PDB file of C-alpha atoms in Angstrom:
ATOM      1  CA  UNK M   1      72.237-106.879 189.584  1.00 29.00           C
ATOM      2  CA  UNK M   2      69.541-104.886 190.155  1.00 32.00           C
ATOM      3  CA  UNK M   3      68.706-101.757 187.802  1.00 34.00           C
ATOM      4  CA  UNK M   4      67.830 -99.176 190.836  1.00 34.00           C
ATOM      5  CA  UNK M   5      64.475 -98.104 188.943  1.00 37.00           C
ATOM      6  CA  UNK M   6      61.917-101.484 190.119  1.00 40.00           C
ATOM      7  CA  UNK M   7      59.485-101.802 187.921  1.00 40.00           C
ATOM      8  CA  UNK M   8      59.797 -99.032 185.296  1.00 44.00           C
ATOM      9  CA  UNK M   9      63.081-101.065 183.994  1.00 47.00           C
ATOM     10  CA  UNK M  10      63.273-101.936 180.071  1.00 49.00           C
ATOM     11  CA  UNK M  11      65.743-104.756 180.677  1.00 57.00           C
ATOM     12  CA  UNK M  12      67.574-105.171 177.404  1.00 54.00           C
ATOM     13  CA  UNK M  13      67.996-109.132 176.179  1.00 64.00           C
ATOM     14  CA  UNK M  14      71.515-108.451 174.817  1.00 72.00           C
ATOM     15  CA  UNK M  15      72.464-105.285 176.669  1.00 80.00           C
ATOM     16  CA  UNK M  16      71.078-103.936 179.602  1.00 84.00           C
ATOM     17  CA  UNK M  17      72.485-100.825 181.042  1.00 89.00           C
ATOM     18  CA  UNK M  18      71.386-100.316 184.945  1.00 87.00           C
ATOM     19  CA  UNK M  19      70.929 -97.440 186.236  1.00 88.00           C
ATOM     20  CA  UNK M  20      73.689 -94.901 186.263  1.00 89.00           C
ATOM     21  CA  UNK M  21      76.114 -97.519 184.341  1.00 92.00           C
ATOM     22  CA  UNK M  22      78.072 -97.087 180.898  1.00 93.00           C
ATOM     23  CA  UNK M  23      78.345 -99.444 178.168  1.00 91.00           C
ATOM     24  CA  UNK M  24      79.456 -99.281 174.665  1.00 91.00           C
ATOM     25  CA  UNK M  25      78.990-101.318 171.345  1.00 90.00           C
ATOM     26  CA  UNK M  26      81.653-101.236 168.542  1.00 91.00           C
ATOM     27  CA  UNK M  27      81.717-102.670 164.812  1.00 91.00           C
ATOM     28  CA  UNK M  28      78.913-105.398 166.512  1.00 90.00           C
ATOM     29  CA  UNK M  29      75.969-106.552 164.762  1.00 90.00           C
ATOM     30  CA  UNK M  30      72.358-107.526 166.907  1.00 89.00           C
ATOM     31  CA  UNK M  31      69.901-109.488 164.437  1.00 86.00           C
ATOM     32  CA  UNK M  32      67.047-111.810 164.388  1.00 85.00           C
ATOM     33  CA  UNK M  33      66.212-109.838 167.809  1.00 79.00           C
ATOM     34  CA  UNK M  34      62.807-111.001 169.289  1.00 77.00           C
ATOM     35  CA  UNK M  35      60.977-109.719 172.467  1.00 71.00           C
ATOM     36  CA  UNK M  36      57.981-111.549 172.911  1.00 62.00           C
ATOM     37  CA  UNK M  37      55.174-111.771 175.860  1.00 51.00           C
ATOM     38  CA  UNK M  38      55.869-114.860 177.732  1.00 45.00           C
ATOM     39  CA  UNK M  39      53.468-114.189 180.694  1.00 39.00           C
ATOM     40  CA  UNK M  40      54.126-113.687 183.430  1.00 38.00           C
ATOM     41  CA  UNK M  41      57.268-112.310 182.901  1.00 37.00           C
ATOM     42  CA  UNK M  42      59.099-111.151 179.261  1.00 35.00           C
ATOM     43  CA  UNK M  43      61.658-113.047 177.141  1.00 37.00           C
ATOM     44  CA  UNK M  44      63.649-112.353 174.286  1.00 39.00           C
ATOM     45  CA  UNK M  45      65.929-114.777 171.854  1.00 41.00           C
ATOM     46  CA  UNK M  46      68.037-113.266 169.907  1.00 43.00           C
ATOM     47  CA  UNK M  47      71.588-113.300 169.102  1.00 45.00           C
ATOM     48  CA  UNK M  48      74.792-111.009 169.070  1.00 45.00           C
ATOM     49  CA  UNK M  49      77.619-110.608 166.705  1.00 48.00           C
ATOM     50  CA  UNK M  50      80.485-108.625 167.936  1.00 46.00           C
ATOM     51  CA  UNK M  51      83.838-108.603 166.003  1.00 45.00           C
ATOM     52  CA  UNK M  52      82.912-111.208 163.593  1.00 42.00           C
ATOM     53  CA  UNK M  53      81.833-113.653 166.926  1.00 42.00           C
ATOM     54  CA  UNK M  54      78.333-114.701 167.747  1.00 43.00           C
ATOM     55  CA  UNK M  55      77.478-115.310 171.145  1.00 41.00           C
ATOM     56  CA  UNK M  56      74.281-116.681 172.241  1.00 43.00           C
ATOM     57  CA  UNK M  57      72.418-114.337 174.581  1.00 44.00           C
ATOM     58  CA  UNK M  58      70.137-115.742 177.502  1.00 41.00           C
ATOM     59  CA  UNK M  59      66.542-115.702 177.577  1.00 41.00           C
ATOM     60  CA  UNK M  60      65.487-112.534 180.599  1.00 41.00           C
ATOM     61  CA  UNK M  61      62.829-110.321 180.825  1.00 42.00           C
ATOM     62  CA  UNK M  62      63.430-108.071 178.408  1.00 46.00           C
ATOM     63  CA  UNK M  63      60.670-104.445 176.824  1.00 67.00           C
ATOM     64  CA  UNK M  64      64.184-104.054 174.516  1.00 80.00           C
ATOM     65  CA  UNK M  65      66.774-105.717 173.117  1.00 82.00           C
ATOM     66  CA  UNK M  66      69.189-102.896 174.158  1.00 87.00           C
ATOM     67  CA  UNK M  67      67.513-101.026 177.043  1.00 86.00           C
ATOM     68  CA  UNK M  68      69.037 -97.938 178.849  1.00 90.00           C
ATOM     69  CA  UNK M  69      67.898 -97.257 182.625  1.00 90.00           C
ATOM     70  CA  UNK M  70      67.412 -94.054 184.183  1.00 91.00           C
ATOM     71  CA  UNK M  71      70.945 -92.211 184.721  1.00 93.00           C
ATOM     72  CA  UNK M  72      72.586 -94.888 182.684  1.00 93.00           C
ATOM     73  CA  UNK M  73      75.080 -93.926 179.221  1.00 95.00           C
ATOM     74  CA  UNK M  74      75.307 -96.271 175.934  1.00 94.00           C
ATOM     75  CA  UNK M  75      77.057 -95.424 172.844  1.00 94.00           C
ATOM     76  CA  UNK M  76      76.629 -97.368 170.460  1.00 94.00           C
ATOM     77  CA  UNK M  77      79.125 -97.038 167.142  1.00 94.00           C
ATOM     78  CA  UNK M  78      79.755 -98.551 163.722  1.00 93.00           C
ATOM     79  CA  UNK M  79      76.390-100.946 164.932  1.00 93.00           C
ATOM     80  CA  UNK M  80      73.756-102.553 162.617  1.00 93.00           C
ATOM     81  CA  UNK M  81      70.417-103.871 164.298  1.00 92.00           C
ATOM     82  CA  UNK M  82      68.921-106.383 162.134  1.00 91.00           C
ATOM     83  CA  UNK M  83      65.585-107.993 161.665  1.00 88.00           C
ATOM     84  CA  UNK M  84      64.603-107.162 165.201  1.00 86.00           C
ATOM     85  CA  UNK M  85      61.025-107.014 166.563  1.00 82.00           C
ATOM     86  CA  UNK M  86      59.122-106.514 170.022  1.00 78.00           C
ATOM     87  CA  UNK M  87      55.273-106.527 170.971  1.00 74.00           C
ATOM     88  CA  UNK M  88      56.003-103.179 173.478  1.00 74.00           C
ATOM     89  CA  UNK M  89      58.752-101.072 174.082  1.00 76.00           C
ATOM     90  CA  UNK M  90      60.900-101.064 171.483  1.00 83.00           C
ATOM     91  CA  UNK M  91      62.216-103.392 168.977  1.00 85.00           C
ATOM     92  CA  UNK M  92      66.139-102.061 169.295  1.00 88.00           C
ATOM     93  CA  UNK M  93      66.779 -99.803 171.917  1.00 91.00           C
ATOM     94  CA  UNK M  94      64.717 -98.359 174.900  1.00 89.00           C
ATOM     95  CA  UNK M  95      66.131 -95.088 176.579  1.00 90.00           C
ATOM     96  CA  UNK M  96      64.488 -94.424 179.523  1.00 89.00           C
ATOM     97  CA  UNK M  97      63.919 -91.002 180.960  1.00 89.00           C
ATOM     98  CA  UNK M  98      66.680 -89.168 182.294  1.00 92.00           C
ATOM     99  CA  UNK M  99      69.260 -91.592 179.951  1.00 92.00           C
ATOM    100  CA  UNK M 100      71.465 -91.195 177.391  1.00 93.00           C
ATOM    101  CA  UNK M 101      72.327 -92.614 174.078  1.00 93.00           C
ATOM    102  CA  UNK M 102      74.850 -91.476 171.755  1.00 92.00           C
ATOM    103  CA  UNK M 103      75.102 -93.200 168.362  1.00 92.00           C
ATOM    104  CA  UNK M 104      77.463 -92.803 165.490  1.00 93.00           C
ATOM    105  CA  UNK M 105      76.925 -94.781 162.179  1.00 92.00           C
ATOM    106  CA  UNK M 106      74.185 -96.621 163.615  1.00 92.00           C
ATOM    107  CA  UNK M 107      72.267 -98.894 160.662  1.00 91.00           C
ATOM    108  CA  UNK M 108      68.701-100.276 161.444  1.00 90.00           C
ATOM    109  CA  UNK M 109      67.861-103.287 159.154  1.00 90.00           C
ATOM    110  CA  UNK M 110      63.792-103.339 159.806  1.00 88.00           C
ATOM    111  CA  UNK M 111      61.782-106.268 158.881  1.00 87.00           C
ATOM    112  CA  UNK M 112      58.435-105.979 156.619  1.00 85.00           C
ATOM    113  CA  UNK M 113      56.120-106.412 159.704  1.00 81.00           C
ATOM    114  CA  UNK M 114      53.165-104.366 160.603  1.00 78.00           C
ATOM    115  CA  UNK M 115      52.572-103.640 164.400  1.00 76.00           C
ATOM    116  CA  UNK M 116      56.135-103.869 165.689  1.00 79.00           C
ATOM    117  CA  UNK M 117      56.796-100.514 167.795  1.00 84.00           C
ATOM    118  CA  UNK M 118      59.465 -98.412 166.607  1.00 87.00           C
ATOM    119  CA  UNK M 119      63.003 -99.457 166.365  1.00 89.00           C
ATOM    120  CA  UNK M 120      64.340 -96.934 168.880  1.00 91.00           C
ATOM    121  CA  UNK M 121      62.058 -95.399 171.578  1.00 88.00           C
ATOM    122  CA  UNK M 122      62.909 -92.700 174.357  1.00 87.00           C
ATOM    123  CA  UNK M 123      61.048 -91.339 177.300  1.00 87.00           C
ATOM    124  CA  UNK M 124      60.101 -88.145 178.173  1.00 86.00           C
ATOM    125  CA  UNK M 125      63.515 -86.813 179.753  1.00 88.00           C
ATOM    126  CA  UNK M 126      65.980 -89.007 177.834  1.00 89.00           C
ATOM    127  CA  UNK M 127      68.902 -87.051 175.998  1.00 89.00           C
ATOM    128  CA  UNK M 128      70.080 -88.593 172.623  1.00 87.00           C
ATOM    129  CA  UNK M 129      72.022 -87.952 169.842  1.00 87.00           C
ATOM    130  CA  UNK M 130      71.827 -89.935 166.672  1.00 87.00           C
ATOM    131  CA  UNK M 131      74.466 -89.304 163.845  1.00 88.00           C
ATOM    132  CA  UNK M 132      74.115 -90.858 160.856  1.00 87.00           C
ATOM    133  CA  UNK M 133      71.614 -92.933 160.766  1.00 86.00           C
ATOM    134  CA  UNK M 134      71.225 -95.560 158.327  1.00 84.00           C
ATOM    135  CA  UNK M 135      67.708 -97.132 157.673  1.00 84.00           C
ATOM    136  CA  UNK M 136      66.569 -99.962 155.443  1.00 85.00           C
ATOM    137  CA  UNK M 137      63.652-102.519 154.907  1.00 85.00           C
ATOM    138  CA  UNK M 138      63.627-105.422 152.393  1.00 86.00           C
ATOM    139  CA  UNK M 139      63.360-105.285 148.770  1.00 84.00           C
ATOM    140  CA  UNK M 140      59.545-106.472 148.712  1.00 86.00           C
ATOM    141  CA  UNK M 141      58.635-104.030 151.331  1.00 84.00           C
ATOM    142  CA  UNK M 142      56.610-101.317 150.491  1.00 79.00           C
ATOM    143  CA  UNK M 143      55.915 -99.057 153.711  1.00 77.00           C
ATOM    144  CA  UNK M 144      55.841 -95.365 152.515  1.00 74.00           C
ATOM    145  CA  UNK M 145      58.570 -92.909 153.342  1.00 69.00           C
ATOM    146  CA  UNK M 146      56.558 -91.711 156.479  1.00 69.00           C
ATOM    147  CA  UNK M 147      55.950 -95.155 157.624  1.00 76.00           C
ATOM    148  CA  UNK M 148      59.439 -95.921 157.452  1.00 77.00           C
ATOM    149  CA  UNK M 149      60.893 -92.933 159.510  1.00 74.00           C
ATOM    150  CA  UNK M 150      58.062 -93.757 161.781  1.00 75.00           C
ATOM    151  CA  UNK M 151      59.111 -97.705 162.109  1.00 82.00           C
ATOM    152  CA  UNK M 152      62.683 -96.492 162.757  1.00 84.00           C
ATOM    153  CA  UNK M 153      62.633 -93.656 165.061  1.00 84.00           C
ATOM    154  CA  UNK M 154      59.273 -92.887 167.476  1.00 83.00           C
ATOM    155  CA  UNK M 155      58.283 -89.265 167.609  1.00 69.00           C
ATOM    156  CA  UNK M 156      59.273 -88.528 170.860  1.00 72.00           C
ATOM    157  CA  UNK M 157      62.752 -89.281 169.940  1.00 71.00           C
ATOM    158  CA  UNK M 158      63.371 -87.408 167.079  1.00 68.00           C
ATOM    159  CA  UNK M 159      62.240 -84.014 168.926  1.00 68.00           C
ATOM    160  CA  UNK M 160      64.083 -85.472 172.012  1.00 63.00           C
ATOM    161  CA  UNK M 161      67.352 -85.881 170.092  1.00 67.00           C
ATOM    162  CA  UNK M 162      70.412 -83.843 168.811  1.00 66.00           C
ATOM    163  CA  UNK M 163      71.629 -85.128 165.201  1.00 68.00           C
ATOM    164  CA  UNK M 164      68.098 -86.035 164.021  1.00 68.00           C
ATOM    165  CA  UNK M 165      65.082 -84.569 163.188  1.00 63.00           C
ATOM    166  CA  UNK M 166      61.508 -85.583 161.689  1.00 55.00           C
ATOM    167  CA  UNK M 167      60.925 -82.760 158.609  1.00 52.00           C
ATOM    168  CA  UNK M 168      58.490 -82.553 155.936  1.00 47.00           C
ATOM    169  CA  UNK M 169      57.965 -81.169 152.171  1.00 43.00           C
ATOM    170  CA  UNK M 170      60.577 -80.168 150.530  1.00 47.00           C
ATOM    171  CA  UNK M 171      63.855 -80.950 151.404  1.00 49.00           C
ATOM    172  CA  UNK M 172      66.334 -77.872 152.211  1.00 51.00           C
ATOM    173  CA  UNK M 173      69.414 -77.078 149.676  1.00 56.00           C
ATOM    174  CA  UNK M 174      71.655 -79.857 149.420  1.00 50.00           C
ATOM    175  CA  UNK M 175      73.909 -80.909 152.455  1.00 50.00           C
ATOM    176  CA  UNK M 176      72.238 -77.483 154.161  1.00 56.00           C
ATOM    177  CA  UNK M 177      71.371 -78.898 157.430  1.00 56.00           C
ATOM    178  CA  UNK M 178      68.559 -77.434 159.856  1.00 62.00           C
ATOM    179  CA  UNK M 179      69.626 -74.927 162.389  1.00 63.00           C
ATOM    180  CA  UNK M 180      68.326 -77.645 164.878  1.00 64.00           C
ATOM    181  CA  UNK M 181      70.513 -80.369 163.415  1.00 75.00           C
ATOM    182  CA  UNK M 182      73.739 -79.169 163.832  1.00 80.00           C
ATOM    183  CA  UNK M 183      74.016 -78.316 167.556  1.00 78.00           C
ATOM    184  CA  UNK M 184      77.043 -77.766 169.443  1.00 79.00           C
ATOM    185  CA  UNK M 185      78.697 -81.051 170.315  1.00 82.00           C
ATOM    186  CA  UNK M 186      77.026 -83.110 167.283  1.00 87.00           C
ATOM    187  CA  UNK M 187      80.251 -84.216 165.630  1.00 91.00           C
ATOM    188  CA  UNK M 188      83.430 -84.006 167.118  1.00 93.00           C
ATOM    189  CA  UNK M 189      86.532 -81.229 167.209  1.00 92.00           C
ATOM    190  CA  UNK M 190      87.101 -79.456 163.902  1.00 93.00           C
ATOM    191  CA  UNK M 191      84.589 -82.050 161.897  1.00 94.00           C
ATOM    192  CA  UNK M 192      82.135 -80.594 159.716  1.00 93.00           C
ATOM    193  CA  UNK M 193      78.006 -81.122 159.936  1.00 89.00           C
ATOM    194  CA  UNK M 194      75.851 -81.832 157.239  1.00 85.00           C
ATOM    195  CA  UNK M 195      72.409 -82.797 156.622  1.00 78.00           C
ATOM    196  CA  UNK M 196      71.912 -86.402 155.775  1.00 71.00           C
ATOM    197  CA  UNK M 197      69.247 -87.484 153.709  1.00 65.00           C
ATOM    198  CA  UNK M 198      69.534 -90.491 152.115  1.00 51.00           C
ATOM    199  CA  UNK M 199      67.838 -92.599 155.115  1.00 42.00           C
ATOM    200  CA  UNK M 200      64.681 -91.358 154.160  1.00 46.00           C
ATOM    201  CA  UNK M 201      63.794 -90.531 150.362  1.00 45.00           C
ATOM    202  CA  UNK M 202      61.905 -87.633 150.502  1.00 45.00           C
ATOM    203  CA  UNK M 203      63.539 -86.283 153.431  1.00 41.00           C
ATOM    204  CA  UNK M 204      60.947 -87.083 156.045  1.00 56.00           C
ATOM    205  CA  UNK M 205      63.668 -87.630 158.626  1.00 68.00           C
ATOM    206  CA  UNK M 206      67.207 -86.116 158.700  1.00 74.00           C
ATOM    207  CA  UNK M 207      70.614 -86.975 160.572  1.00 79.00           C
ATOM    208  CA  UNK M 208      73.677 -84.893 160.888  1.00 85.00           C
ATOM    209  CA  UNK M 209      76.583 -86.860 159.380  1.00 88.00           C
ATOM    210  CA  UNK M 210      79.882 -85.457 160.425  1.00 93.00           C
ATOM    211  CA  UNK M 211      82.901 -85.356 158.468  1.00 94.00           C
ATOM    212  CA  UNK M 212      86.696 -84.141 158.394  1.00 96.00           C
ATOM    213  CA  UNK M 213      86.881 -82.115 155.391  1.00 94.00           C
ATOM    214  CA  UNK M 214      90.086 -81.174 153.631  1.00 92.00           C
ATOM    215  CA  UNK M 215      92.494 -80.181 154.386  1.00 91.00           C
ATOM    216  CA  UNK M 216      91.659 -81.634 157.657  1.00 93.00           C
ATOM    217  CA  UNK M 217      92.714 -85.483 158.665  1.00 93.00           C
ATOM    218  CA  UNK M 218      90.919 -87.822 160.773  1.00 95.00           C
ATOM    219  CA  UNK M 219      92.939 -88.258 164.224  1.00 93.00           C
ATOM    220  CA  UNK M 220      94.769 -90.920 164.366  1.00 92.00           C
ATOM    221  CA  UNK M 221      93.977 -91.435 167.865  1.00 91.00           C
ATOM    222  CA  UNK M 222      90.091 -92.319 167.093  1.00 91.00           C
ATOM    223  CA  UNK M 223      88.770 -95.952 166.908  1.00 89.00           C
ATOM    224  CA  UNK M 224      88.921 -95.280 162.981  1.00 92.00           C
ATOM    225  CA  UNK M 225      88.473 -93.117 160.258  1.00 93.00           C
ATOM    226  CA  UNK M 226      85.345 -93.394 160.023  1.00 93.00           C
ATOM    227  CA  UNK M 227      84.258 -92.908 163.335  1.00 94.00           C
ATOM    228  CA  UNK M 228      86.527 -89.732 163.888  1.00 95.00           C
ATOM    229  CA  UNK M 229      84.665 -86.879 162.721  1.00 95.00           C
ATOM    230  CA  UNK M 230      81.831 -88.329 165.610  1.00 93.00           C
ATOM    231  CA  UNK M 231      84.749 -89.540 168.239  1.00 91.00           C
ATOM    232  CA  UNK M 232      87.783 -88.182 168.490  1.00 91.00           C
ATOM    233  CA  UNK M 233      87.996 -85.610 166.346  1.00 93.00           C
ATOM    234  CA  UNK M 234      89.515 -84.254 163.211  1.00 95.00           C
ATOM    235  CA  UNK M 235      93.169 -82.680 163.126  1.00 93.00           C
ATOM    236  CA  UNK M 236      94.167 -79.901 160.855  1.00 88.00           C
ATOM    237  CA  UNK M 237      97.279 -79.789 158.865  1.00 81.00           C
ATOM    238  CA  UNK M 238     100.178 -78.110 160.401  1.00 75.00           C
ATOM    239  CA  UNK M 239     101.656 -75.179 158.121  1.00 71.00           C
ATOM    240  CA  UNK M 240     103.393 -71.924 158.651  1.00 71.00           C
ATOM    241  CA  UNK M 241     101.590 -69.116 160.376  1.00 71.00           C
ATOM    242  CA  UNK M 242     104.605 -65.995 160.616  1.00 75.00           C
ATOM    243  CA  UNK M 243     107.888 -65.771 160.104  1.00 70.00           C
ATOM    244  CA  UNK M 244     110.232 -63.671 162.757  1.00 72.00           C
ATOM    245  CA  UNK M 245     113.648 -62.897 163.861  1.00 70.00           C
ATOM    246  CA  UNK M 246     114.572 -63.364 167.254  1.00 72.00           C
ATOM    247  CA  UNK M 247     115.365 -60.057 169.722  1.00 67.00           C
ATOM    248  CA  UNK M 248     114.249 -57.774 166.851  1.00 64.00           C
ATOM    249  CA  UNK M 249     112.141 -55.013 168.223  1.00 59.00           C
ATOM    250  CA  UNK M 250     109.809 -54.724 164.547  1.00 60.00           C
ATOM    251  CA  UNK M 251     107.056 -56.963 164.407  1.00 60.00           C
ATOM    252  CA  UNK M 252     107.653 -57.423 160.837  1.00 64.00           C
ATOM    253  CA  UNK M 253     111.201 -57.477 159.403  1.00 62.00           C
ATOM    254  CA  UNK M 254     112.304 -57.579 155.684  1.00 72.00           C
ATOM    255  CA  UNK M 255     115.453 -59.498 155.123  1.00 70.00           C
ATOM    256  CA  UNK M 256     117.462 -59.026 151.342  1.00 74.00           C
ATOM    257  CA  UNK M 257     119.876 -61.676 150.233  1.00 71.00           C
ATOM    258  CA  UNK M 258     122.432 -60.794 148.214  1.00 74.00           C
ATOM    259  CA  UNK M 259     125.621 -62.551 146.141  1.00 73.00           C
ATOM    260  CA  UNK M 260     128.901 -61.690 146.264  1.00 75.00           C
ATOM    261  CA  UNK M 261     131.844 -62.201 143.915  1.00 76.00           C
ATOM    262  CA  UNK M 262     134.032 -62.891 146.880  1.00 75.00           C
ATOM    263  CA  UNK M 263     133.530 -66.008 149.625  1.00 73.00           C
ATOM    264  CA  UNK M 264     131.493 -64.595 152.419  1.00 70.00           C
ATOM    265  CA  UNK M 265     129.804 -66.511 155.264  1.00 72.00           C
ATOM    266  CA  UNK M 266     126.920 -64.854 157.295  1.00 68.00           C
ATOM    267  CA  UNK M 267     124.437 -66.424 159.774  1.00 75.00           C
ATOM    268  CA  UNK M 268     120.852 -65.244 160.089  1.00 71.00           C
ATOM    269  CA  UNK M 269     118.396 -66.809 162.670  1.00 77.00           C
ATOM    270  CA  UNK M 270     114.586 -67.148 161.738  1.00 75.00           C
ATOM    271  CA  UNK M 271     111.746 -68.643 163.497  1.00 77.00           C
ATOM    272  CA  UNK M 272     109.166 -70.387 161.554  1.00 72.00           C
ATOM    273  CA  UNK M 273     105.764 -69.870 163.844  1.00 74.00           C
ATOM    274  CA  UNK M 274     103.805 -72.987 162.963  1.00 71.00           C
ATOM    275  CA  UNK M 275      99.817 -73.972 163.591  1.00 69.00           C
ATOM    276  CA  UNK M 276      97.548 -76.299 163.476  1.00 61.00           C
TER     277      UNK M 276
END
């Protein structure tokens, strides 16, 4: 069907989300990805893994090989793109203006290939939020730190985007996240925001990572327990918050126990106020 936005559409080889649709990628894996000019229209091969199954995607114009259209929603979760290139656009995912992406444990696998635009791109307009971010190149590649971040993100992305964030020099104290990072909505209910720095060695770009720190649990209602402190939440323990008597007018009553030598049989209601 048609993507409602004509020309300016990035259609994505293995997912395309039209405009104003939803999709969402779990525990999948998108490699040997490969947008390539095939005048007078675009093409891509690649493949997709989802769930341990590979399925064969069909050649279509393609600027991505995940592209998000104007008005249109991906999340993308537990997802590794791997060995993935493009001549224009962008060699994993293309948000459009006006989009959105929201990723969670999102690893990009980027080949040793100069020229290849960034692994994620966004418009002007697009909303994103990237939470830890994972990103790797092979063992004999030897792109700088800089070059890297720049391979894996594009500029306009990480200023565009809640949960990441291009910094330089030092990096801050340890797991002391910028004020920027950590906005409101980043991780999910009761989970915890850090900074995350071990995508990029000397901390040229940063993702929040999101956790559920003790004594909290991860819900048991969330995908998994990984993926709860970024959807679904974390719960915390349930314990004992005040202890009252019923119909007594104190707000705080003292009760004394006391043995007797003689048999004696005495009933005392309390309520145990719990929370959590």
């Amino acid at each position: 069907g048609g993507s409602g936005s004509d020309y300016a559409s990035r259609r994505g080889g293995v997912v395309w989300v039209v405009h104003g649709g939803v999709a969402r990628l779990t525990d999948s894996t998108i490699d040997d990805c490969h947008t390539y000019d095939a005048s007078p229209t675009w093409h891509s091969s690649m493949t997709l893994r989802a769930r341990s199954r590979r399925l064969a995607a069909p050649p279509e114009p393609s600027f991505a090989p995940v592209s998000v259209d104007p008005h249109g929603t991906l999340s993308l979760a537990n997802t590794v793109f791997s060995n993935c290139t493009a001549q224009t656009g962008a060699s994993a995912v293309f948000v459009s203006a006006e989009a959105h992406l929201r990723t969670a444990m999102l690893s990009l696998e980027l080949p040793c290939l100069a020229g290849v635009p960034p692994a994620i791109h966004a418009d002007r307009g697009a909303d994103l939020s990237i939470r830890a971010l994972s990103v790797s190149q092979p063992d004999n590649c030897r792109r700088a730190p800089a070059e890297l971040a720049a391979s894996a993100v594009s500029g306009a992305a990480a200023t565009l985007g809640a949960g990441v964030s291009l910094v330089g020099g030092e990096q801050p104290e340890a797991g002391k996240a910028p004020a920027s990072l950590c906005s409101a909505g980043t991780c999910a209910t009761d989970a915890a925001c850090t900074a995350d720095y071990e995508a990029m060695a000397d901390a040229l770009m940063v993702t929040a990572r999101c956790s559920c720190e003790p004594p909290n649990l991860p819900s048991p209602e969330a995908a998994s327990a990984e993926l709860a402190p970024y959807e679904g939440g974390c719960l915390t323990p349930r314990e004992g918050v005040t202890v009252s008597v019923p119909q007594a007018v104190a707000e705080n009553v003292v009760i004394e126990l006391s043995k007797t030598s003689r048999p004696e049989t005495a009933n005392r209601t309390i309520v145990l106020h719990m929370g959590g």
